mmCIF file of C-alpha atoms in Angstrom:
data_model
loop_
_atom_site.group_PDB
_atom_site.id
_atom_site.type_symbol
_atom_site.label_atom_id
_atom_site.label_comp_id
_atom_site.label_asym_id
_atom_site.label_seq_id
_atom_site.Cartn_x
_atom_site.Cartn_y
_atom_site.Cartn_z
ATOM 1 C CA MET A 1 116.515 103.060 68.358
ATOM 2 C CA ARG A 2 115.113 100.187 66.339
ATOM 3 C CA THR A 3 114.439 97.592 69.075
ATOM 4 C CA VAL A 4 113.594 97.984 72.763
ATOM 5 C CA THR A 5 113.090 95.101 75.174
ATOM 6 C CA VAL A 6 110.959 95.583 78.277
ATOM 7 C CA VAL A 7 111.874 92.916 80.829
ATOM 8 C CA GLY A 8 108.885 92.512 83.093
ATOM 9 C CA ALA A 9 105.220 92.286 82.040
ATOM 10 C CA SER A 10 104.298 94.226 85.170
ATOM 11 C CA LEU A 11 102.374 97.420 85.860
ATOM 12 C CA ALA A 12 105.616 99.358 85.391
ATOM 13 C CA GLY A 13 106.513 97.325 82.305
ATOM 14 C CA LEU A 14 103.152 97.995 80.695
ATOM 15 C CA HIS A 15 103.417 101.715 81.409
ATOM 16 C CA ALA A 16 106.914 101.709 79.898
ATOM 17 C CA ALA A 17 105.558 100.078 76.747
ATOM 18 C CA ARG A 18 102.764 102.665 76.584
ATOM 19 C CA GLU A 19 105.248 105.490 77.017
ATOM 20 C CA LEU A 20 107.528 104.172 74.297
ATOM 21 C CA ARG A 21 104.695 104.340 71.793
ATOM 22 C CA ALA A 22 103.347 107.634 73.147
ATOM 23 C CA GLN A 23 106.777 109.237 72.880
ATOM 24 C CA GLY A 24 107.210 108.255 69.267
ATOM 25 C CA PHE A 25 109.103 104.973 69.321
ATOM 26 C CA ASP A 26 107.846 103.036 66.295
ATOM 27 C CA GLY A 27 110.386 100.235 66.209
ATOM 28 C CA ARG A 28 110.267 96.644 67.435
ATOM 29 C CA LEU A 29 108.928 96.411 70.993
ATOM 30 C CA VAL A 30 109.368 93.170 72.944
ATOM 31 C CA VAL A 31 107.849 92.561 76.399
ATOM 32 C CA VAL A 32 109.162 89.623 78.432
ATOM 33 C CA GLY A 33 107.211 88.310 81.426
ATOM 34 C CA ALA A 34 108.133 85.580 83.906
ATOM 35 C CA GLU A 35 104.467 84.862 84.607
ATOM 36 C CA PRO A 36 102.182 83.394 81.943
ATOM 37 C CA HIS A 37 99.686 86.229 82.464
ATOM 38 C CA ARG A 38 99.371 89.559 80.688
ATOM 39 C CA PRO A 39 99.887 92.566 83.017
ATOM 40 C CA TYR A 40 97.324 92.607 85.814
ATOM 41 C CA ASP A 41 96.484 94.762 88.818
ATOM 42 C CA ARG A 42 98.065 93.448 92.026
ATOM 43 C CA PRO A 43 96.411 95.548 94.786
ATOM 44 C CA PRO A 44 93.053 93.720 94.542
ATOM 45 C CA LEU A 45 94.748 90.354 95.153
ATOM 46 C CA SER A 46 94.814 90.848 98.935
ATOM 47 C CA LYS A 47 91.384 92.450 99.024
ATOM 48 C CA GLY A 48 88.416 91.913 96.709
ATOM 49 C CA PHE A 49 89.945 88.973 94.861
ATOM 50 C CA LEU A 50 90.191 86.967 98.089
ATOM 51 C CA THR A 51 86.789 87.904 99.422
ATOM 52 C CA GLU A 52 84.825 87.888 96.180
ATOM 53 C CA GLY A 53 86.871 85.917 93.655
ATOM 54 C CA GLY A 54 85.004 85.923 90.401
ATOM 55 C CA ASP A 55 86.088 87.334 87.075
ATOM 56 C CA GLU A 56 89.865 87.497 86.749
ATOM 57 C CA ASP A 57 89.441 89.574 83.603
ATOM 58 C CA ARG A 58 88.670 92.515 85.890
ATOM 59 C CA LEU A 59 92.312 92.445 86.978
ATOM 60 C CA ALA A 60 93.570 93.038 83.441
ATOM 61 C CA LEU A 61 95.405 96.340 82.956
ATOM 62 C CA SER A 62 94.781 96.532 79.221
ATOM 63 C CA ASP A 63 92.212 95.331 76.731
ATOM 64 C CA GLU A 64 92.533 93.739 73.321
ATOM 65 C CA GLU A 65 92.267 97.074 71.522
ATOM 66 C CA GLU A 66 95.164 98.619 73.435
ATOM 67 C CA THR A 67 97.210 95.445 73.101
ATOM 68 C CA ALA A 68 96.836 95.665 69.350
ATOM 69 C CA GLU A 69 97.750 99.355 69.342
ATOM 70 C CA LEU A 70 100.946 98.712 71.300
ATOM 71 C CA ASP A 71 102.054 96.342 68.531
ATOM 72 C CA ALA A 72 104.408 94.539 70.900
ATOM 73 C CA GLU A 73 105.780 91.013 70.872
ATOM 74 C CA TRP A 74 104.806 89.316 74.138
ATOM 75 C CA ILE A 75 107.042 86.550 75.486
ATOM 76 C CA LEU A 76 105.250 85.302 78.590
ATOM 77 C CA GLY A 77 106.012 82.492 81.024
ATOM 78 C CA THR A 78 109.738 82.922 80.386
ATOM 79 C CA ARG A 79 112.295 84.523 82.699
ATOM 80 C CA ALA A 80 115.265 86.638 81.718
ATOM 81 C CA ARG A 81 118.459 84.809 82.623
ATOM 82 C CA ALA A 82 121.146 87.365 81.875
ATOM 83 C CA LEU A 83 122.001 90.771 80.439
ATOM 84 C CA ASP A 84 125.105 90.710 78.278
ATOM 85 C CA THR A 85 128.120 92.780 79.287
ATOM 86 C CA ARG A 86 127.263 95.647 76.956
ATOM 87 C CA GLY A 87 123.626 95.628 78.024
ATOM 88 C CA ARG A 88 122.260 95.226 74.521
ATOM 89 C CA LYS A 89 121.172 91.582 74.673
ATOM 90 C CA VAL A 90 118.739 89.887 77.009
ATOM 91 C CA VAL A 91 119.225 86.135 77.397
ATOM 92 C CA LEU A 92 116.117 84.140 78.267
ATOM 93 C CA ASP A 93 115.751 80.946 80.277
ATOM 94 C CA ASP A 94 114.738 79.021 77.179
ATOM 95 C CA GLY A 95 118.022 79.919 75.485
ATOM 96 C CA ARG A 96 116.735 82.652 73.191
ATOM 97 C CA THR A 97 118.666 85.900 72.941
ATOM 98 C CA LEU A 98 116.935 89.215 72.322
ATOM 99 C CA ALA A 99 119.242 91.766 70.756
ATOM 100 C CA GLY A 100 118.275 95.417 70.716
ATOM 101 C CA ASP A 101 119.201 99.030 71.260
ATOM 102 C CA GLY A 102 117.535 99.654 74.613
ATOM 103 C CA VAL A 103 116.323 97.753 77.668
ATOM 104 C CA VAL A 104 113.732 98.683 80.282
ATOM 105 C CA ILE A 105 114.104 96.649 83.480
ATOM 106 C CA ALA A 106 110.712 96.240 85.147
ATOM 107 C CA THR A 107 111.132 92.834 86.791
ATOM 108 C CA GLY A 108 109.546 93.876 90.076
ATOM 109 C CA ALA A 109 110.066 91.916 93.283
ATOM 110 C CA SER A 110 109.172 88.576 94.833
ATOM 111 C CA ALA A 111 107.713 87.858 98.249
ATOM 112 C CA ARG A 112 110.207 86.975 100.971
ATOM 113 C CA ARG A 113 109.778 83.511 102.416
ATOM 114 C CA LEU A 114 110.585 81.989 105.776
ATOM 115 C CA PRO A 115 113.535 79.578 105.900
ATOM 116 C CA GLY A 116 112.835 75.879 106.088
ATOM 117 C CA PRO A 117 110.968 73.292 104.022
ATOM 118 C CA ALA A 118 107.873 74.229 102.076
ATOM 119 C CA LEU A 119 104.751 73.259 104.020
ATOM 120 C CA VAL A 120 101.209 72.717 102.837
ATOM 121 C CA GLY A 121 99.052 75.611 104.006
ATOM 122 C CA VAL A 122 101.850 78.219 104.026
ATOM 123 C CA HIS A 123 101.367 81.003 101.499
ATOM 124 C CA THR A 124 102.819 84.245 100.255
ATOM 125 C CA LEU A 125 100.687 86.752 98.377
ATOM 126 C CA ARG A 126 102.370 88.547 95.527
ATOM 127 C CA THR A 127 101.134 87.030 92.270
ATOM 128 C CA LEU A 128 97.838 85.993 90.741
ATOM 129 C CA ASP A 129 98.796 82.338 91.189
ATOM 130 C CA ASP A 130 99.548 83.032 94.872
ATOM 131 C CA ALA A 131 96.111 84.566 95.303
ATOM 132 C CA ARG A 132 94.414 81.667 93.526
ATOM 133 C CA ALA A 133 96.097 79.135 95.816
ATOM 134 C CA LEU A 134 95.291 81.074 98.995
ATOM 135 C CA ARG A 135 91.674 81.658 98.039
ATOM 136 C CA ALA A 136 91.218 77.955 97.273
ATOM 137 C CA GLU A 137 92.077 77.217 100.906
ATOM 138 C CA LEU A 138 90.068 80.050 102.394
ATOM 139 C CA VAL A 139 86.808 79.040 100.723
ATOM 140 C CA ARG A 140 86.957 75.477 102.071
ATOM 141 C CA GLY A 141 85.461 76.480 105.410
ATOM 142 C CA PRO A 142 86.504 78.093 108.708
ATOM 143 C CA ARG A 143 90.269 78.124 109.218
ATOM 144 C CA ARG A 144 92.678 79.236 111.897
ATOM 145 C CA VAL A 145 94.757 81.777 109.996
ATOM 146 C CA VAL A 146 98.045 83.244 111.182
ATOM 147 C CA VAL A 147 99.389 86.193 109.214
ATOM 148 C CA ILE A 148 103.098 86.808 109.745
ATOM 149 C CA GLY A 149 103.849 90.496 109.202
ATOM 150 C CA GLY A 150 101.637 93.480 109.943
ATOM 151 C CA GLY A 151 102.554 95.594 106.930
ATOM 152 C CA PHE A 152 100.145 96.522 104.162
ATOM 153 C CA ILE A 153 99.895 93.082 102.557
ATOM 154 C CA GLY A 154 99.597 91.381 105.929
ATOM 155 C CA ALA A 155 96.943 93.779 107.203
ATOM 156 C CA GLU A 156 94.903 93.635 104.010
ATOM 157 C CA THR A 157 95.059 89.842 103.897
ATOM 158 C CA ALA A 158 94.071 89.599 107.566
ATOM 159 C CA SER A 159 91.136 91.902 106.874
ATOM 160 C CA SER A 160 89.989 89.716 103.968
ATOM 161 C CA CYS A 161 90.311 86.555 106.053
ATOM 162 C CA VAL A 162 88.176 88.079 108.810
ATOM 163 C CA ALA A 163 85.567 89.059 106.225
ATOM 164 C CA LEU A 164 85.447 85.421 105.114
ATOM 165 C CA GLY A 165 84.714 84.296 108.676
ATOM 166 C CA HIS A 166 88.105 82.912 109.677
ATOM 167 C CA ASP A 167 89.836 83.114 113.045
ATOM 168 C CA VAL A 168 92.768 85.466 112.403
ATOM 169 C CA THR A 169 95.933 86.348 114.319
ATOM 170 C CA VAL A 170 98.508 88.815 113.013
ATOM 171 C CA VAL A 171 102.096 88.482 114.267
ATOM 172 C CA GLU A 172 104.373 91.524 113.967
ATOM 173 C CA ALA A 173 107.999 91.490 115.139
ATOM 174 C CA ALA A 174 108.167 95.264 115.585
ATOM 175 C CA PRO A 175 106.542 97.011 118.573
ATOM 176 C CA LEU A 176 103.995 98.478 116.141
ATOM 177 C CA PRO A 177 103.189 97.655 112.518
ATOM 178 C CA LEU A 178 103.894 100.426 109.991
ATOM 179 C CA ALA A 179 105.801 102.514 112.539
ATOM 180 C CA SER A 180 108.687 103.057 110.103
ATOM 181 C CA HIS A 181 106.241 104.568 107.606
ATOM 182 C CA LEU A 182 103.901 106.459 109.902
ATOM 183 C CA GLY A 183 105.706 107.063 113.188
ATOM 184 C CA ALA A 184 104.707 105.452 116.482
ATOM 185 C CA GLU A 185 101.734 107.695 117.280
ATOM 186 C CA MET A 186 99.914 107.201 113.997
ATOM 187 C CA ALA A 187 100.988 103.563 113.704
ATOM 188 C CA ALA A 188 99.233 102.894 117.013
ATOM 189 C CA ALA A 189 96.053 104.465 115.651
ATOM 190 C CA CYS A 190 96.185 102.298 112.544
ATOM 191 C CA ALA A 191 96.962 99.172 114.573
ATOM 192 C CA ALA A 192 93.643 99.672 116.341
ATOM 193 C CA LEU A 193 91.920 98.689 113.073
ATOM 194 C CA HIS A 194 92.828 95.051 113.725
ATOM 195 C CA ALA A 195 91.038 94.873 117.055
ATOM 196 C CA ARG A 196 88.020 96.790 115.762
ATOM 197 C CA GLY A 197 87.910 94.557 112.706
ATOM 198 C CA GLY A 198 88.020 91.303 114.658
ATOM 199 C CA ALA A 199 91.629 90.104 114.364
ATOM 200 C CA ARG A 200 94.166 89.565 117.138
ATOM 201 C CA LEU A 201 97.405 91.525 116.813
ATOM 202 C CA LEU A 202 100.538 90.278 118.572
ATOM 203 C CA THR A 203 103.448 92.733 118.421
ATOM 204 C CA GLY A 204 107.061 92.717 119.545
ATOM 205 C CA VAL A 205 107.426 88.989 118.961
ATOM 206 C CA GLY A 206 109.014 87.051 116.137
ATOM 207 C CA VAL A 207 108.485 83.630 114.616
ATOM 208 C CA ALA A 208 110.837 80.869 115.726
ATOM 209 C CA ALA A 209 109.493 78.047 113.545
ATOM 210 C CA LEU A 210 106.547 76.574 111.735
ATOM 211 C CA ARG A 211 105.273 73.242 113.042
ATOM 212 C CA ASP A 212 103.875 70.557 110.758
ATOM 213 C CA ASP A 213 102.345 67.106 110.930
ATOM 214 C CA ALA A 214 105.134 65.297 109.099
ATOM 215 C CA PRO A 215 107.210 62.635 110.910
ATOM 216 C CA ALA A 216 110.540 63.855 112.247
ATOM 217 C CA SER A 217 112.382 62.013 109.471
ATOM 218 C CA ALA A 218 110.277 63.607 106.722
ATOM 219 C CA ARG A 219 110.077 67.099 105.316
ATOM 220 C CA GLY A 220 107.219 69.199 104.075
ATOM 221 C CA GLY A 221 103.978 68.171 105.786
ATOM 222 C CA ALA A 222 100.973 70.402 106.435
ATOM 223 C CA VAL A 223 101.388 73.340 108.792
ATOM 224 C CA THR A 224 99.770 72.893 112.217
ATOM 225 C CA ALA A 225 101.121 75.754 114.309
ATOM 226 C CA VAL A 226 103.360 78.803 114.422
ATOM 227 C CA GLU A 227 105.970 78.779 117.184
ATOM 228 C CA LEU A 228 106.762 82.279 118.433
ATOM 229 C CA SER A 229 110.110 83.487 119.726
ATOM 230 C CA ASP A 230 108.706 83.695 123.257
ATOM 231 C CA GLY A 231 107.711 80.030 123.189
ATOM 232 C CA ARG A 232 103.999 80.413 122.513
ATOM 233 C CA LEU A 233 102.325 78.149 119.968
ATOM 234 C CA LEU A 234 99.591 79.470 117.702
ATOM 235 C CA PRO A 235 97.492 76.690 116.147
ATOM 236 C CA ALA A 236 97.218 77.294 112.410
ATOM 237 C CA ASP A 237 95.566 75.693 109.418
ATOM 238 C CA VAL A 238 96.695 78.475 107.077
ATOM 239 C CA VAL A 239 99.751 80.722 107.390
ATOM 240 C CA VAL A 240 100.270 83.802 105.237
ATOM 241 C CA VAL A 241 103.802 85.196 105.175
ATOM 242 C CA GLY A 242 103.862 88.946 104.522
ATOM 243 C CA ILE A 243 107.379 90.008 105.488
ATOM 244 C CA GLY A 244 108.324 92.152 102.534
ATOM 245 C CA ALA A 245 109.683 91.607 99.048
ATOM 246 C CA THR A 246 113.052 91.145 97.369
ATOM 247 C CA PRO A 247 113.705 92.859 94.012
ATOM 248 C CA HIS A 248 114.274 90.552 91.042
ATOM 249 C CA THR A 249 117.908 91.291 90.226
ATOM 250 C CA ASP A 250 119.599 87.857 90.272
ATOM 251 C CA TRP A 251 119.509 87.687 86.490
ATOM 252 C CA LEU A 252 121.741 90.772 86.303
ATOM 253 C CA ALA A 253 124.729 89.064 87.952
ATOM 254 C CA GLY A 254 127.811 89.542 85.789
ATOM 255 C CA SER A 255 126.416 92.608 84.020
ATOM 256 C CA PRO A 256 127.916 96.093 84.452
ATOM 257 C CA LEU A 257 124.848 97.229 86.406
ATOM 258 C CA ALA A 258 125.205 98.001 90.090
ATOM 259 C CA VAL A 259 122.708 96.147 92.266
ATOM 260 C CA ALA A 260 121.977 96.781 95.951
ATOM 261 C CA ASP A 261 118.403 96.028 97.025
ATOM 262 C CA GLY A 262 117.358 96.988 93.533
ATOM 263 C CA VAL A 263 118.952 98.255 90.344
ATOM 264 C CA LEU A 264 120.906 101.421 91.107
ATOM 265 C CA CYS A 265 120.018 104.280 88.800
ATOM 266 C CA ASP A 266 119.992 108.052 88.865
ATOM 267 C CA ASN A 267 116.997 110.282 89.527
ATOM 268 C CA GLY A 268 115.975 109.782 85.919
ATOM 269 C CA CYS A 269 115.902 105.971 86.267
ATOM 270 C CA VAL A 270 119.020 105.650 84.059
ATOM 271 C CA THR A 271 121.524 102.950 85.063
ATOM 272 C CA ALA A 272 125.282 102.856 84.556
ATOM 273 C CA LEU A 273 124.468 101.946 80.949
ATOM 274 C CA PRO A 274 122.575 104.803 79.232
ATOM 275 C CA GLN A 275 120.727 102.325 77.030
ATOM 276 C CA VAL A 276 119.297 100.576 80.114
ATOM 277 C CA VAL A 277 116.717 102.092 82.475
ATOM 278 C CA ALA A 278 114.893 100.603 85.467
ATOM 279 C CA VAL A 279 111.370 101.317 86.712
ATOM 280 C CA GLY A 280 108.957 100.167 89.393
ATOM 281 C CA ASP A 281 109.661 97.952 92.402
ATOM 282 C CA VAL A 282 113.065 96.861 91.087
ATOM 283 C CA ALA A 283 114.452 100.378 90.596
ATOM 284 C CA ARG A 284 116.507 102.162 93.242
ATOM 285 C CA ALA A 285 116.219 105.593 91.695
ATOM 286 C CA GLY A 286 118.327 108.274 93.309
ATOM 287 C CA GLY A 287 119.045 105.936 96.223
ATOM 288 C CA VAL A 288 115.388 105.169 96.965
ATOM 289 C CA ARG A 289 113.355 102.074 96.077
ATOM 290 C CA THR A 290 109.593 102.423 96.496
ATOM 291 C CA GLU A 291 107.087 99.593 96.127
ATOM 292 C CA HIS A 292 104.062 101.745 95.411
ATOM 293 C CA TRP A 293 101.559 101.780 92.567
ATOM 294 C CA THR A 294 102.204 105.460 91.882
ATOM 295 C CA SER A 295 105.947 104.940 91.367
ATOM 296 C CA ALA A 296 105.289 102.146 88.897
ATOM 297 C CA THR A 297 102.977 104.379 86.861
ATOM 298 C CA GLU A 298 104.923 107.652 87.042
ATOM 299 C CA GLN A 299 108.562 106.578 86.621
ATOM 300 C CA PRO A 300 108.176 105.087 83.108
ATOM 301 C CA ARG A 301 107.423 108.448 81.468
ATOM 302 C CA VAL A 302 110.723 109.945 82.595
ATOM 303 C CA ALA A 303 112.683 106.724 82.141
ATOM 304 C CA VAL A 304 111.530 106.298 78.545
ATOM 305 C CA ARG A 305 112.266 109.919 77.689
ATOM 306 C CA ASN A 306 115.819 109.481 78.975
ATOM 307 C CA LEU A 307 116.215 106.131 77.216
ATOM 308 C CA LEU A 308 115.208 107.589 73.865
ATOM 309 C CA ALA A 309 117.439 110.622 74.420
ATOM 310 C CA GLY A 310 120.439 108.432 75.252
ATOM 311 C CA HIS A 311 121.165 110.256 78.514
ATOM 312 C CA THR A 312 119.377 111.813 81.468
ATOM 313 C CA VAL A 313 117.433 114.860 80.348
ATOM 314 C CA GLU A 314 114.702 114.726 82.997
ATOM 315 C CA THR A 315 114.463 113.500 86.563
ATOM 316 C CA ALA A 316 111.559 111.800 88.329
ATOM 317 C CA ARG A 317 110.608 113.103 91.736
ATOM 318 C CA SER A 318 106.961 112.553 92.474
ATOM 319 C CA LEU A 319 105.329 112.858 95.858
ATOM 320 C CA PRO A 320 105.183 109.437 97.562
ATOM 321 C CA TYR A 321 101.618 108.216 97.942
ATOM 322 C CA PHE A 322 100.064 104.947 99.012
ATOM 323 C CA TRP A 323 96.750 103.630 100.222
ATOM 324 C CA SER A 324 95.494 100.508 101.947
ATOM 325 C CA ASP A 325 92.006 99.082 102.516
ATOM 326 C CA GLN A 326 91.626 97.346 105.862
ATOM 327 C CA TYR A 327 88.523 96.203 107.754
ATOM 328 C CA GLY A 328 86.228 98.447 105.762
ATOM 329 C CA SER A 329 88.403 101.540 106.190
ATOM 330 C CA ARG A 330 90.705 103.264 103.709
ATOM 331 C CA LEU A 331 94.115 104.409 104.893
ATOM 332 C CA GLN A 332 95.881 107.031 102.722
ATOM 333 C CA PHE A 333 99.339 108.530 103.139
ATOM 334 C CA ALA A 334 101.257 111.079 101.079
ATOM 335 C CA GLY A 335 104.518 112.930 101.579
ATOM 336 C CA ARG A 336 107.969 112.465 103.060
ATOM 337 C CA ARG A 337 107.831 111.915 106.809
ATOM 338 C CA ARG A 338 111.074 111.926 108.788
ATOM 339 C CA GLU A 339 111.893 111.163 112.387
ATOM 340 C CA GLY A 340 111.266 114.248 114.494
ATOM 341 C CA ASP A 341 108.293 115.504 112.481
ATOM 342 C CA THR A 342 105.389 116.586 114.621
ATOM 343 C CA VAL A 343 101.874 115.305 114.041
ATOM 344 C CA ARG A 344 98.749 117.434 114.198
ATOM 345 C CA ILE A 345 95.191 116.127 113.956
ATOM 346 C CA VAL A 346 93.234 118.316 111.523
ATOM 347 C CA GLU A 347 89.921 116.469 111.462
ATOM 348 C CA GLY A 348 88.303 113.715 113.491
ATOM 349 C CA SER A 349 90.073 111.665 116.121
ATOM 350 C CA PRO A 350 92.416 108.633 116.100
ATOM 351 C CA GLU A 351 90.182 107.188 118.813
ATOM 352 C CA ALA A 352 87.400 107.033 116.212
ATOM 353 C CA VAL A 353 89.323 104.746 113.839
ATOM 354 C CA GLY A 354 86.918 102.306 112.269
ATOM 355 C CA GLU A 355 83.948 104.534 113.067
ATOM 356 C CA ASP A 356 84.549 108.088 111.865
ATOM 357 C CA GLY A 357 88.225 108.343 110.970
ATOM 358 C CA PHE A 358 90.634 111.276 111.008
ATOM 359 C CA LEU A 359 93.052 113.419 109.019
ATOM 360 C CA ALA A 360 96.524 114.136 110.383
ATOM 361 C CA VAL A 361 99.355 116.228 108.962
ATOM 362 C CA TYR A 362 103.066 115.916 109.657
ATOM 363 C CA GLU A 363 105.044 119.130 110.042
ATOM 364 C CA ARG A 364 108.687 120.177 110.188
ATOM 365 C CA GLY A 365 109.908 123.705 110.734
ATOM 366 C CA GLY A 366 106.436 125.103 110.248
ATOM 367 C CA HIS A 367 105.922 123.343 106.905
ATOM 368 C CA ARG A 368 103.759 120.351 106.098
ATOM 369 C CA THR A 369 105.744 117.306 105.060
ATOM 370 C CA ALA A 370 103.140 114.540 104.862
ATOM 371 C CA ALA A 371 99.541 113.622 105.574
ATOM 372 C CA LEU A 372 97.714 110.538 106.819
ATOM 373 C CA ALA A 373 93.990 109.882 106.650
ATOM 374 C CA ILE A 374 91.634 107.109 107.563
ATOM 375 C CA ASP A 375 88.208 107.439 105.984
ATOM 376 C CA ARG A 376 88.714 111.129 105.188
ATOM 377 C CA ALA A 377 89.349 110.904 101.455
ATOM 378 C CA ARG A 378 88.122 114.315 100.318
ATOM 379 C CA PRO A 379 90.116 116.520 102.751
ATOM 380 C CA PHE A 380 93.109 114.211 102.343
ATOM 381 C CA MET A 381 93.158 114.686 98.564
ATOM 382 C CA LYS A 382 93.168 118.449 99.058
ATOM 383 C CA VAL A 383 96.206 118.234 101.349
ATOM 384 C CA ARG A 384 97.873 115.822 98.953
ATOM 385 C CA ARG A 385 97.498 118.308 96.097
ATOM 386 C CA GLU A 386 98.997 121.035 98.275
ATOM 387 C CA LEU A 387 101.958 118.817 99.191
ATOM 388 C CA ALA A 388 102.517 117.913 95.528
ATOM 389 C CA ALA A 389 102.411 121.574 94.494
ATOM 390 C CA ALA A 390 104.912 122.492 97.206
ATOM 391 C CA GLU A 391 107.236 119.702 96.109
ATOM 392 C CA ALA A 392 106.992 120.824 92.478
ATOM 393 C CA ARG A 393 107.971 124.364 93.471
ATOM 394 C CA GLU A 394 110.877 123.082 95.515
ATOM 395 C CA THR A 395 112.088 120.853 92.688
ATOM 396 C CA ALA A 396 111.851 123.724 90.216
ATOM 397 C CA VAL A 397 114.028 125.899 92.464
ATOM 398 C CA VAL A 398 116.620 123.158 92.790
#
C-alpha cells in the first residue's frame, strides 16, 4: 500500500494512524477530521472539564513530537461526503477527492437529539465544542438543570452540575438507569449514587416536550421547562440531552458497505471491501458495536494488521471494560453479563454506595462472567485480569 486514508480524527483514528506506522506502513498517511481539533480525550468532557475548565491542552491525545513522527497529512474541519463504489476514494465536503489503497473508517458517533426546534439552553455533550457551550452556561450562576437520560454521560454530567452548585434532576425513561448493562439489582445500587450525591432521579417516565418562552407563532426560544409524559412540568434553565449516540455512517450511502447501526465488519474489523476497515464507535465488529474507550484503543491494532495483509488474518475479541466517575465515586465494569446471570457480593455492600463501596461478580454455570465495582479499584482489577485471562484461553481453544 502506498496511501491510506483514516477518516475520523478520533481516539480510534489516532490509534489507527499509530498502528499503521508501528506496523511498518511508510507510505502517505492522511487523517480527515470533521472537527477543527486534533484528536482529544472525550471522557473528561462530562467530568473535570465541566467542573474545572482550564487548560484544553490537557485533553490532547498526542504532542508535537508524536505528531511529527506520524508524518501524516491532517485535513481538519472537513467532513467526508462519500466513499466511491470501489472504496478507494474518499470524497470530502469541500469537493476534494482522496485516492488511495486503503481506508480506515473511524468516524465515531454523534449525540442523539430530541425532535423539535433548537432551543437556547438545550445541550448535548459529545464534542469539545459541546462541552465549551455547556460550561459557559453552567458558570453563569445557579441554574435549574434537567438531564434527560440516566446513562453514563447523563449521570456524569449530573454529577458535575451538582458539584458546581446547581439544582439537578435526572429523567430516565427506563425503570432503572443502566439496567441493560448491569441488571436490575446492581443498577438499583448504582442509581442510589444520585440521591447520595444530591440529584433527584425520576425513573419510568419519558419526556413529552420541551417548553420555551417564544411566542406560539415563533420557533426556537429559550427553554423554560421539561414536560414529562405523565403531565408533570420540571422548570429548567438548562437541559442536557444524554439519550445515546448514532454512528456516523450517512456518508457511506451508495457505497458497497453494509450499514446497520454502524459499519458491519467481521471480527477482524474488515468490511465487505478488504481494503476498508472500521474501528471505534462506528464499527459493528462481529455483530457488536461498543462505545467504550478500550474498544477504540484495542481494535486498531488488529484492523490495521488485516488492512495491510489484504484479508482477515487476526480477530479482535477483547474483554469489554468501562468505567464512570459519578458523585465522587468510580464505577468499573468488565465482562459479558447476560440475562439470568447470578450476582454475588464479594466485598463491601451495595447499601454502602457513596461511602465504602463494593465489589460484585456475575456468574453463570459456576463460572465468572463479569464484575462490577464501586470504589473498589484494586480488587476489581484483579478480577478483571482473571476474566481477561479466561477469555483469552477460551478464544485460543476456539
